[in-house]
Short mmCIF file of C-alpha atoms and ligand atoms in Angstrom, two decimals:
data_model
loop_
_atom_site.label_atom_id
_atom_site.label_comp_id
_atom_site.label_asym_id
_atom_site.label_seq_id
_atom_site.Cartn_x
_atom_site.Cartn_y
_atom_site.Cartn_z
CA UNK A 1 10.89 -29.21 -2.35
CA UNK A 2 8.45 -27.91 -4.97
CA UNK A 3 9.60 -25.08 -7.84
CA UNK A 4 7.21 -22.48 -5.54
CA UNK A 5 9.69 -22.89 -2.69
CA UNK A 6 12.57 -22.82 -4.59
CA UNK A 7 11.34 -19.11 -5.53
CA UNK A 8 10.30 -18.01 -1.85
CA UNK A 9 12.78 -15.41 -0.09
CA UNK A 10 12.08 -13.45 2.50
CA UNK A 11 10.31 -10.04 2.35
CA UNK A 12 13.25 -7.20 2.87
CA UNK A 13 11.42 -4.86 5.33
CA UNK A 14 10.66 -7.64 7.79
CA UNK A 15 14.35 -9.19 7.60
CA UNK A 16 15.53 -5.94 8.89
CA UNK A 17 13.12 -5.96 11.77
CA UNK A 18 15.68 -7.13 14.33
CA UNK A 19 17.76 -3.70 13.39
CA UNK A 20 15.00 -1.04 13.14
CA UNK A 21 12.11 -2.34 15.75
CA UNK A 22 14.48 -1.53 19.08
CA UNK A 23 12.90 1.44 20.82
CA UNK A 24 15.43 3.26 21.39
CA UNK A 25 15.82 4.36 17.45
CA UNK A 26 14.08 6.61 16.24
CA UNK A 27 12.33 4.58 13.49
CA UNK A 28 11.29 5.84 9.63
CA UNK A 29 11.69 2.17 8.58
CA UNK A 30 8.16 0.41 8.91
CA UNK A 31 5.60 1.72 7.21
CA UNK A 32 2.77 1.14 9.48
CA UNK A 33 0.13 3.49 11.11
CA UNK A 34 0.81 4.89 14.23
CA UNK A 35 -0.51 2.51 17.36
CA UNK A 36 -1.92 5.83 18.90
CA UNK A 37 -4.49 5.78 16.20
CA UNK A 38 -5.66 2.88 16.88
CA UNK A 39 -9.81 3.74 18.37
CA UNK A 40 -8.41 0.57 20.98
CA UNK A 41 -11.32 1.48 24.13
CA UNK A 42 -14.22 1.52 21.46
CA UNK A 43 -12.68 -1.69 19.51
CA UNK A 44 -12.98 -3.44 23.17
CA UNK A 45 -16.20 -2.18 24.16
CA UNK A 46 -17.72 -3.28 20.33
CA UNK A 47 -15.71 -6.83 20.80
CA UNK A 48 -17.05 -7.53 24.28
CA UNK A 49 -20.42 -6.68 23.16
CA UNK A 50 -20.18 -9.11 19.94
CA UNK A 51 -18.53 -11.83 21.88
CA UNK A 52 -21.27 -11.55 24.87
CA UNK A 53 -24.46 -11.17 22.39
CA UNK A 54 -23.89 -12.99 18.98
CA UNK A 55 -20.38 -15.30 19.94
CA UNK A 56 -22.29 -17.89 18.29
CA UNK A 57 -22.02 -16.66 14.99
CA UNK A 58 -19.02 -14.53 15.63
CA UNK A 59 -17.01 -16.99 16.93
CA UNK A 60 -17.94 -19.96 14.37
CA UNK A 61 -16.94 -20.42 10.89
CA UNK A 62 -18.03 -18.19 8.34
CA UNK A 63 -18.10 -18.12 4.65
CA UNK A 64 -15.40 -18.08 2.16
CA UNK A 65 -16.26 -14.57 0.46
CA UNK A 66 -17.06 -12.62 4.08
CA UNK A 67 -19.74 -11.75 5.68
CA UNK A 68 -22.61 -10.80 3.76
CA UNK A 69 -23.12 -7.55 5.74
CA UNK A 70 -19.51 -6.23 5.50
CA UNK A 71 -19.79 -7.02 2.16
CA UNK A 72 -22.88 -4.61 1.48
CA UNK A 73 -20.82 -2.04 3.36
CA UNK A 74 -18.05 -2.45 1.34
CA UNK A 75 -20.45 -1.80 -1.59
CA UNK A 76 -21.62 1.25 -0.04
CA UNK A 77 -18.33 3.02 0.80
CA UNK A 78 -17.11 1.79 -2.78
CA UNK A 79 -20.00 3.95 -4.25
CA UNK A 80 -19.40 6.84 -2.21
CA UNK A 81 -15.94 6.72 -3.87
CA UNK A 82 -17.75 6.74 -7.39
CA UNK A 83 -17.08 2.55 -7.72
CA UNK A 84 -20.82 1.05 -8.42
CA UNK A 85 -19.98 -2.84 -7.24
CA UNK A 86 -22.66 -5.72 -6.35
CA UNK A 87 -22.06 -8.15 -3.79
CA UNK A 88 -20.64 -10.66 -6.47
CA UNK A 89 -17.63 -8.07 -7.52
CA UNK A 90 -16.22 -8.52 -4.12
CA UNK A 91 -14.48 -10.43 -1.11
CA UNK A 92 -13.17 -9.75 1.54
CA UNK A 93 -9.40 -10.85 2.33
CA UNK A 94 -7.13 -10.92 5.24
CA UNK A 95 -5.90 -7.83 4.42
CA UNK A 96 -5.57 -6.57 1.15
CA UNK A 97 -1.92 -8.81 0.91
CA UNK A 98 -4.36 -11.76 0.34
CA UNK A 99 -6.22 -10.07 -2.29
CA UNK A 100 -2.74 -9.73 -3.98
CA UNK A 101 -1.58 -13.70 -3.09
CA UNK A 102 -4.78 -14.31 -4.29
CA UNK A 103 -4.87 -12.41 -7.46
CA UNK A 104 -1.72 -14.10 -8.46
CA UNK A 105 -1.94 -17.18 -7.72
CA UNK A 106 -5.30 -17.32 -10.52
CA UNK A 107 -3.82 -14.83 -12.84
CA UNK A 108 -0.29 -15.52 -13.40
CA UNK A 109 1.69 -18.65 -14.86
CA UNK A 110 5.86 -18.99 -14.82
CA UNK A 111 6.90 -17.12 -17.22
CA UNK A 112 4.12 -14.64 -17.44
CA UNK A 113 4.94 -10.85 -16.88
CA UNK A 114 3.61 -8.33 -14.55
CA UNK A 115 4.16 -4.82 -15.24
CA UNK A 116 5.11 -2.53 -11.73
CA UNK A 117 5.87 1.15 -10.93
CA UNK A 118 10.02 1.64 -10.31
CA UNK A 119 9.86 1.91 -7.08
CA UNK A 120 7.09 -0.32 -6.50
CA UNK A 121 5.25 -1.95 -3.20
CA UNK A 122 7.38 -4.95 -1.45
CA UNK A 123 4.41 -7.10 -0.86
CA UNK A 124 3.07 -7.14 -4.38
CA UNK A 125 6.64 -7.76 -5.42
CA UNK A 126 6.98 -10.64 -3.50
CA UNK A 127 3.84 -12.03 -4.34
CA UNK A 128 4.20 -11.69 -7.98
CA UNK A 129 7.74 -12.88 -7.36
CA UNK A 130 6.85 -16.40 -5.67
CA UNK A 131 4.14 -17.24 -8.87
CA UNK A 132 7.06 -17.55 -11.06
CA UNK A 133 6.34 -14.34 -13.16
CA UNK A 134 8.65 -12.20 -14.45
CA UNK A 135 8.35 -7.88 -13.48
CA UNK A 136 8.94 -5.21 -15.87
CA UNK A 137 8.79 -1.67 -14.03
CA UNK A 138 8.27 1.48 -15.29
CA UNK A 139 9.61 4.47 -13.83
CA UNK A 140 7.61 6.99 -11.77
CA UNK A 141 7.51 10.50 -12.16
CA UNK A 142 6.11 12.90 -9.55
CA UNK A 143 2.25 12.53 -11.89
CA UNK A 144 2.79 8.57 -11.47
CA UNK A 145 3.76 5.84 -14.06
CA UNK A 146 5.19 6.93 -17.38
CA UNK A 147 2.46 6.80 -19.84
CA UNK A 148 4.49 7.00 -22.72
CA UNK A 149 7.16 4.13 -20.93
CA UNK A 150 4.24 2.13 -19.61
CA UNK A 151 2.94 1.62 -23.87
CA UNK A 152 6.65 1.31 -24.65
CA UNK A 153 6.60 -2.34 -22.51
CA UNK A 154 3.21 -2.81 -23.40
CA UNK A 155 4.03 -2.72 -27.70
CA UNK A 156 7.17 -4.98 -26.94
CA UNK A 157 6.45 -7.36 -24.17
CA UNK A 158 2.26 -8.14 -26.09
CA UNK A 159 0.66 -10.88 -24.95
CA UNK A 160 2.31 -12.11 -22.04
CA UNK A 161 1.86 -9.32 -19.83
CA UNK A 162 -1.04 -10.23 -17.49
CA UNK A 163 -1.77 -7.53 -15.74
CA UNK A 164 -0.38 -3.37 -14.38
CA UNK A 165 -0.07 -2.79 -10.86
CA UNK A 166 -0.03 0.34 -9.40
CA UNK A 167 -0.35 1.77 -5.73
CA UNK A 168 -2.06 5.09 -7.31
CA UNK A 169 -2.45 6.98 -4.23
CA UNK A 170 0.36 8.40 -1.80
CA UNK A 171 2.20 5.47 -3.31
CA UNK A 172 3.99 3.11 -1.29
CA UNK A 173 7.10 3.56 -1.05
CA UNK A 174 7.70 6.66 -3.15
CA UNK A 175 4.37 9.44 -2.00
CA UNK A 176 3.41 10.22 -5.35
CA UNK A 177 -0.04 9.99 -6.67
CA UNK A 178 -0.95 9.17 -9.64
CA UNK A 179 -2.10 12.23 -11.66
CA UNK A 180 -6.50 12.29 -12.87
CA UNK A 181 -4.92 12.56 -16.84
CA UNK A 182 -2.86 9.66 -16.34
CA UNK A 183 -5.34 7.31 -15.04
CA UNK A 184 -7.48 7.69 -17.73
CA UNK A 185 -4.41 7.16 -20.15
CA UNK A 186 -3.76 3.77 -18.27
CA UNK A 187 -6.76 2.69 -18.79
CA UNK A 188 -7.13 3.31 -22.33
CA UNK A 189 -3.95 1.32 -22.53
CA UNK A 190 -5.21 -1.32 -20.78
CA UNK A 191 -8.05 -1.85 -22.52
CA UNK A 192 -6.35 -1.30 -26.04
CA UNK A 193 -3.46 -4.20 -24.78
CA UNK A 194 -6.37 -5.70 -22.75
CA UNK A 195 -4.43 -6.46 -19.93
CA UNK A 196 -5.90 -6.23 -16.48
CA UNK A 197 -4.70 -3.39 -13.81
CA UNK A 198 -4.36 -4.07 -10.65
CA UNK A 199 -5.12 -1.33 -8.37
CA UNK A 200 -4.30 -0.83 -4.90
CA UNK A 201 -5.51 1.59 -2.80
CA UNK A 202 -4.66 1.43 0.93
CA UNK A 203 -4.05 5.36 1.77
CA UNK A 204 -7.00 7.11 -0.29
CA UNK A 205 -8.42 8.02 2.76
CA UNK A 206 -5.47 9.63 4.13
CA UNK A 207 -5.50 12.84 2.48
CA UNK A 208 -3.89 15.93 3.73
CA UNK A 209 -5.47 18.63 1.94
CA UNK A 210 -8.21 17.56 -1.02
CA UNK A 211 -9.18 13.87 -1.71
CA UNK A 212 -7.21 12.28 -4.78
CA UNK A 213 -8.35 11.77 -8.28
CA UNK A 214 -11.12 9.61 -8.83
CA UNK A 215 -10.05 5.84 -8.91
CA UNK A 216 -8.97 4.25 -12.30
CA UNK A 217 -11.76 1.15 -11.27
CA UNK A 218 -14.38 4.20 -11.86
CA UNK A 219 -13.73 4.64 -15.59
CA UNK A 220 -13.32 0.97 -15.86
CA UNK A 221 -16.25 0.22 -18.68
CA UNK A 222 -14.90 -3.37 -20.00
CA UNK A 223 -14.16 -4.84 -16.50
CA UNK A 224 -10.34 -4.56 -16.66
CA UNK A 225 -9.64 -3.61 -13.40
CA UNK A 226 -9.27 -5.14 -9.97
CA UNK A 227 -9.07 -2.87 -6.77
CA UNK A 228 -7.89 -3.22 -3.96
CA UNK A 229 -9.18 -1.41 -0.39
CA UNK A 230 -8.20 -1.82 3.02
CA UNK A 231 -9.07 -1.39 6.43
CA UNK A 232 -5.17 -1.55 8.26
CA UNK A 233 -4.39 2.23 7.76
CA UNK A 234 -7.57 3.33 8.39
CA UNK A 235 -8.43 1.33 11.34
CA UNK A 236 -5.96 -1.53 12.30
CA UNK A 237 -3.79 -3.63 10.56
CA UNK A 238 -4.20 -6.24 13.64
CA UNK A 239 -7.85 -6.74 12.15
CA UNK A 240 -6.68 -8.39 8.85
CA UNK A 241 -9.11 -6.63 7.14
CA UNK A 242 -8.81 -6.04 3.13
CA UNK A 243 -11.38 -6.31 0.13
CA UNK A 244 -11.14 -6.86 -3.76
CA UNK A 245 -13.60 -5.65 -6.03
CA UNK A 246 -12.92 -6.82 -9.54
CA UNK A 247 -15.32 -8.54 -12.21
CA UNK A 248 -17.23 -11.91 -11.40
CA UNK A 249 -15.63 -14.58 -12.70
CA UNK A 250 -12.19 -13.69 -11.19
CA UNK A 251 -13.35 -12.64 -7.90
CA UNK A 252 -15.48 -16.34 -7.63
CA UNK A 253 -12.03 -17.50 -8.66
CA UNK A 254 -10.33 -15.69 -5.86
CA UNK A 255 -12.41 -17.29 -3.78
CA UNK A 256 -12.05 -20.99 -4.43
CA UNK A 257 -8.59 -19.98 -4.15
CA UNK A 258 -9.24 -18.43 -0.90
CA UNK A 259 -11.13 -21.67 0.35
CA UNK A 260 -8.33 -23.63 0.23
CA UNK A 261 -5.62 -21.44 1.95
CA UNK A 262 -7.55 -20.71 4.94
CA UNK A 263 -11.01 -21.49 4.60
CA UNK A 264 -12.40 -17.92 5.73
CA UNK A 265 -10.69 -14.83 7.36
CA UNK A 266 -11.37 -14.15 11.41
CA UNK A 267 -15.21 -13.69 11.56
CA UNK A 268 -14.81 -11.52 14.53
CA UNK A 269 -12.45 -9.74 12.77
CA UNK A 270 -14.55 -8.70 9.71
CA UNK A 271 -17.94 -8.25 12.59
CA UNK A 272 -15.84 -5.93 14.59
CA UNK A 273 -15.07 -3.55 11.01
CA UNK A 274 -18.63 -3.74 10.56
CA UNK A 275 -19.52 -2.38 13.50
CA UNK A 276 -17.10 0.24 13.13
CA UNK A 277 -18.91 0.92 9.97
CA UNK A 278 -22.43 1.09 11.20
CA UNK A 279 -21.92 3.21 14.27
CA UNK A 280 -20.25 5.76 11.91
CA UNK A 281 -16.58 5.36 13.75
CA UNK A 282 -14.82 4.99 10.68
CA UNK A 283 -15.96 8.08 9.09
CA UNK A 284 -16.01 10.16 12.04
CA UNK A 285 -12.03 9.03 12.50
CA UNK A 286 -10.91 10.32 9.13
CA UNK A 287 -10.38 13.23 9.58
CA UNK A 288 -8.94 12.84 13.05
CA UNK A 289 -6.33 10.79 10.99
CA UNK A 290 -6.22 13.12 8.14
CA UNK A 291 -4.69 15.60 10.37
CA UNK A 292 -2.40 13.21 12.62
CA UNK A 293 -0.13 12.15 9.22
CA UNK A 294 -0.25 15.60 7.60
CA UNK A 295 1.38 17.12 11.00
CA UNK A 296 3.85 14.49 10.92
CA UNK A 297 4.63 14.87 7.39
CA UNK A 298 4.88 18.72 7.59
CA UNK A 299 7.13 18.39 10.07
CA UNK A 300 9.12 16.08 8.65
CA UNK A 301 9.17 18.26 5.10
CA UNK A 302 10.30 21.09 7.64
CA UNK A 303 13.24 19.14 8.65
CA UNK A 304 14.25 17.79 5.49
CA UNK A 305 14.53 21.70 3.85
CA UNK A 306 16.11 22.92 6.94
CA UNK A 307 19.00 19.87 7.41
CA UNK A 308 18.99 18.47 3.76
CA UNK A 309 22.77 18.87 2.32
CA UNK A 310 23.45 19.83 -1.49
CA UNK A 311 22.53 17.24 -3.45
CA UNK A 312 19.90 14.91 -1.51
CA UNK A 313 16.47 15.38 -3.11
CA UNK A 314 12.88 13.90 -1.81
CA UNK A 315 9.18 14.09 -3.07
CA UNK A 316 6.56 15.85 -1.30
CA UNK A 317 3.68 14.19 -0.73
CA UNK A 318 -0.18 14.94 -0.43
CA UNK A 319 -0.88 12.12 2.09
CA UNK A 320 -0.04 8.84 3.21
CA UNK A 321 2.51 7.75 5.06
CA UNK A 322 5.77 8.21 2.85
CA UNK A 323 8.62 10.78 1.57
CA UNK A 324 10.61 9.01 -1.02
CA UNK A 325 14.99 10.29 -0.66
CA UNK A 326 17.33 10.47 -3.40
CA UNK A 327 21.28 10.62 -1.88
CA UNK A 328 24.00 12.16 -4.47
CA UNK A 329 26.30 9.00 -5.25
CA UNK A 330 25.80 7.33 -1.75
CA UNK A 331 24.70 4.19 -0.72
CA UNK A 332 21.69 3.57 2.16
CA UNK A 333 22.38 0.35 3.01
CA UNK A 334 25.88 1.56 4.01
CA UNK A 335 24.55 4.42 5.61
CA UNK A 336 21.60 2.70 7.13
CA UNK A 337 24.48 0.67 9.55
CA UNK A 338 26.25 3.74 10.66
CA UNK A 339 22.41 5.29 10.97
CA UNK A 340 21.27 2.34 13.38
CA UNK A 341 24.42 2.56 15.65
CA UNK A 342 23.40 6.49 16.30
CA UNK A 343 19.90 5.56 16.35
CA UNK A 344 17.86 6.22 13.57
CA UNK A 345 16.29 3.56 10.68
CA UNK A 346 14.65 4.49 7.51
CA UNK A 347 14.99 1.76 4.71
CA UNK A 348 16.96 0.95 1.71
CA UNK A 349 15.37 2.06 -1.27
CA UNK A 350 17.20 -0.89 -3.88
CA UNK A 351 14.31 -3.86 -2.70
CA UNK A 352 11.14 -1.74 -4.04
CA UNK A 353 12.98 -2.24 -7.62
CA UNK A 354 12.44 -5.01 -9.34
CA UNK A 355 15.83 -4.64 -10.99
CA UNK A 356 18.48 -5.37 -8.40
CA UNK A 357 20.91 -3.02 -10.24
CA UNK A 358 19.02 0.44 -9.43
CA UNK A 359 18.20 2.55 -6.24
CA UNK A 360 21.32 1.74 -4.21
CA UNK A 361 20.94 5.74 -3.53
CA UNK A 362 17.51 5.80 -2.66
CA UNK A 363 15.26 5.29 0.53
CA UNK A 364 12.12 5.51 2.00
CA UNK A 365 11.54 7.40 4.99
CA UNK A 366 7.92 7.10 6.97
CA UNK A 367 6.95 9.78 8.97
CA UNK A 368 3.94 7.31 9.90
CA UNK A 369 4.78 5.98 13.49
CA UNK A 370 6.90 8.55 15.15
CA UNK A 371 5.85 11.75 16.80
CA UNK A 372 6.28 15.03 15.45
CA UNK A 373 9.30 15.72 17.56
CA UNK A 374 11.02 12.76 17.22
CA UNK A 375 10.23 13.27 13.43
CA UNK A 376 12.15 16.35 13.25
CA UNK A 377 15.29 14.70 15.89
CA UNK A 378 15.37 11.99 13.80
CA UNK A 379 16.00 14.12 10.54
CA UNK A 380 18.40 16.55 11.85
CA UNK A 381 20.70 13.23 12.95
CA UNK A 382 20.09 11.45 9.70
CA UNK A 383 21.27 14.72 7.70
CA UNK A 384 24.21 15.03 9.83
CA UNK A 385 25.19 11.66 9.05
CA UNK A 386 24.29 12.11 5.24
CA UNK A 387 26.82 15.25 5.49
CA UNK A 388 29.36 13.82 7.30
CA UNK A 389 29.62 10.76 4.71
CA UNK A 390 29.66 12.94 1.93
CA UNK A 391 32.90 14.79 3.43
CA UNK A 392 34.61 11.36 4.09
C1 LIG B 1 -0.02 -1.64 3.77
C2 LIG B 1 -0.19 -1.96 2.33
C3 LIG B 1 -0.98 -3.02 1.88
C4 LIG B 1 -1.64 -4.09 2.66
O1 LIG B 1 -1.96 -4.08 3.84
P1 LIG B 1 -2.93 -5.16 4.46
O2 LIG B 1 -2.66 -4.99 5.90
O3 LIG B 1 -2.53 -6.52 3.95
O4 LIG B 1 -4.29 -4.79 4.06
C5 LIG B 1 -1.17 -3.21 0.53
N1 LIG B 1 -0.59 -2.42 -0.35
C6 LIG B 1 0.18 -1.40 0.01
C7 LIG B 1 0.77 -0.55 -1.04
C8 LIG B 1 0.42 -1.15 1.36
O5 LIG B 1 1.22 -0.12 1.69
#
């Protein structure tokens, strides 16, 4: 067995999947979009269509980086988002969790250090985890990373951190957004330590009310920063459909990387999100989806101030998918067992720190895939059983 697979473990959402997935409970636990979202009749019509007219090309091999067309999309909808990117800055991925396998795999060396929000995303974790590197995190706040923390590590930890990651909208797993001050101050830092940032940015697009601060890759003048987009939450995470944009040389190094794990991602994948693109279905969904997650997060806000006991706090956030929970001296995973039995699964908040000491009272509730009225059932039983621990 080889060093790398001495360090693989498996990813602590999906291990719980036999628990949480059983239809009966009501389920906060995965944090993926809702399957009603998903635009499935025009996806099949579009698919038919490609398969029918160009299968030859769809259905053959493509290139490494993704299809050139896609690509020049990508570009597009970058620089409607104020990021000005040429066809070299980017590739496409198999969803943006490639982009991060990717990243570290030509970034990072054992040994090497990777600086993370506390809580930060599972994926990236284990990613970063696997190439050997060691995590610092830095506590959020409900503006984001701690500046002032964030140049603490920075000063002591020099040279050997290789790059910042941050989720900076409607984070993953904790709903906060990083603040328009505070990106500029990150990337100042960055630039000052010149270390790279990593910046991933699946929920943007999922505003509730007004569209976030502009991204930190748009005030990136020395090429510092590599972002990350994706197509699951906006369209469907069955397409495997992510993109990098970062500077040249890394992203052509990304993609010899690429080459040899799998060649290219699903051609008719990546021609089916084009279409989607050119016939104007993506934008015209937005807002459709804009207002499907901020109903279900009202409502579950609703709940949470009507059932909450003393002494369980939560953040409130301005899209997304997640609410972030605090409990007063009480463990989840203890109460996630007696939660399952009565049917209803949120998840542990302890595996989103990279310190395996902290957030035993924390968890992550998604108010992504249930309905609005299982949202609220679901939080009435969950603050029962909160209150009736705490009395015990
Ligand atoms: C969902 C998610 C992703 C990746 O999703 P892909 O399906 O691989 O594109 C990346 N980062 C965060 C923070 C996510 O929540």
């Amino acid at each position: 067995m080889s060093l790398y697979a001495s360090r693989l473990k498996p990813n602590a959402i999906r291990a719980l999947a036999h628990l949480i997935n059983r239809p009966s409970v009501i389920s906060f636990a995965g944090g993926v979009p809702s399957s009603q979202t998903f635009p499935a009749d025009e996806i099949a019509e579009i698919a038919a269509r490609l398969i029918r007219e160009r299968g030859s090309e769809v259905l053959q091999y493509g290139v490494t980086r993704g299809r050139a067309e896609l690509i020049r999309r990508v570009c597009d909808y970058m620089r409607a988002r104020s990021i000005e990117a040429v066809p070299e800055q980017v590739i496409l991925t198999a969803g943006s969790q490639q982009a991060l396998d990717l990243l570290c795999r030509v970034l990072l060396d054992p040994g090497d250090v990777v600086i993370v929000e506390a809580p930060s995303y599972i994926g990236a974790l284990c990613a970063i985890r696997n190439s050997g590197a060691r995590i610092v995190a830095v506590d959020l706040d409900d503006d984001g990373i701690k500046i002032d923390e964030l140049e603490l590590v920075l000063r002591q930890s020099g040279r050997s951190v290789k790059f910042i990651y941050t989720v900076t909208n409607f984070q993953n797993p904790s709903g906060v957004t990083l603040s328009s001050e505070r990106r500029q101050q990150l990337m100042d830092l960055a630039n000052r330590y010149d270390v790279m940032v990593v910046e991933d940015d699946p929920y943007g697009e999922l505003y509730f009310e007004h569209s976030p601060p502009r991204p930190i890759k748009s005030l990136d003048e020395e090429q510092k920063v590599v972002y990350l987009g994706s197509f699951s939450k906006m369209l469907a995470p069955g397409l495997r459909t992510g993109w990098a944009v970062g500077p040249t040389g890394l992203i052509r190094l990304m993609e010899l990387a690429k080459e040899a794990a799998d060649l290219c991602s699903g051609g008719l994948d990546q021609a089916l999100v084009e279409e989607c693109l050119s016939c104007g279905l993506l934008e015209r969904r937005l807002p459709v989806l804009r207002d499907f997650y901020k109903l279900r997060c009202q409502t579950m806000l609703e709940a949470l101030s009507e059932y909450a006991p003393q002494g369980v706090r939560w953040t409130y956030p301005r899209g997304g998918f997640f609410v972030w929970v605090w409990l007063d001296n009480m463990d989840a995973t203890s109460l996630l067992e007696v939660a399952v039995e009565q049917g209803v699964a949120f998840v542990p908040g302890q595996p989103f720190f990279a310190d395996e000491q902290v957030g035993g009272n924390t968890l992550r509730l998604a108010f992504s895939k249930e309905t609005p009225q299982r949202v609220s059932e679901g939080i009435s039983k969950l603050m029962m059983l909160i209150r009736q621990a705490q009395c015990s």
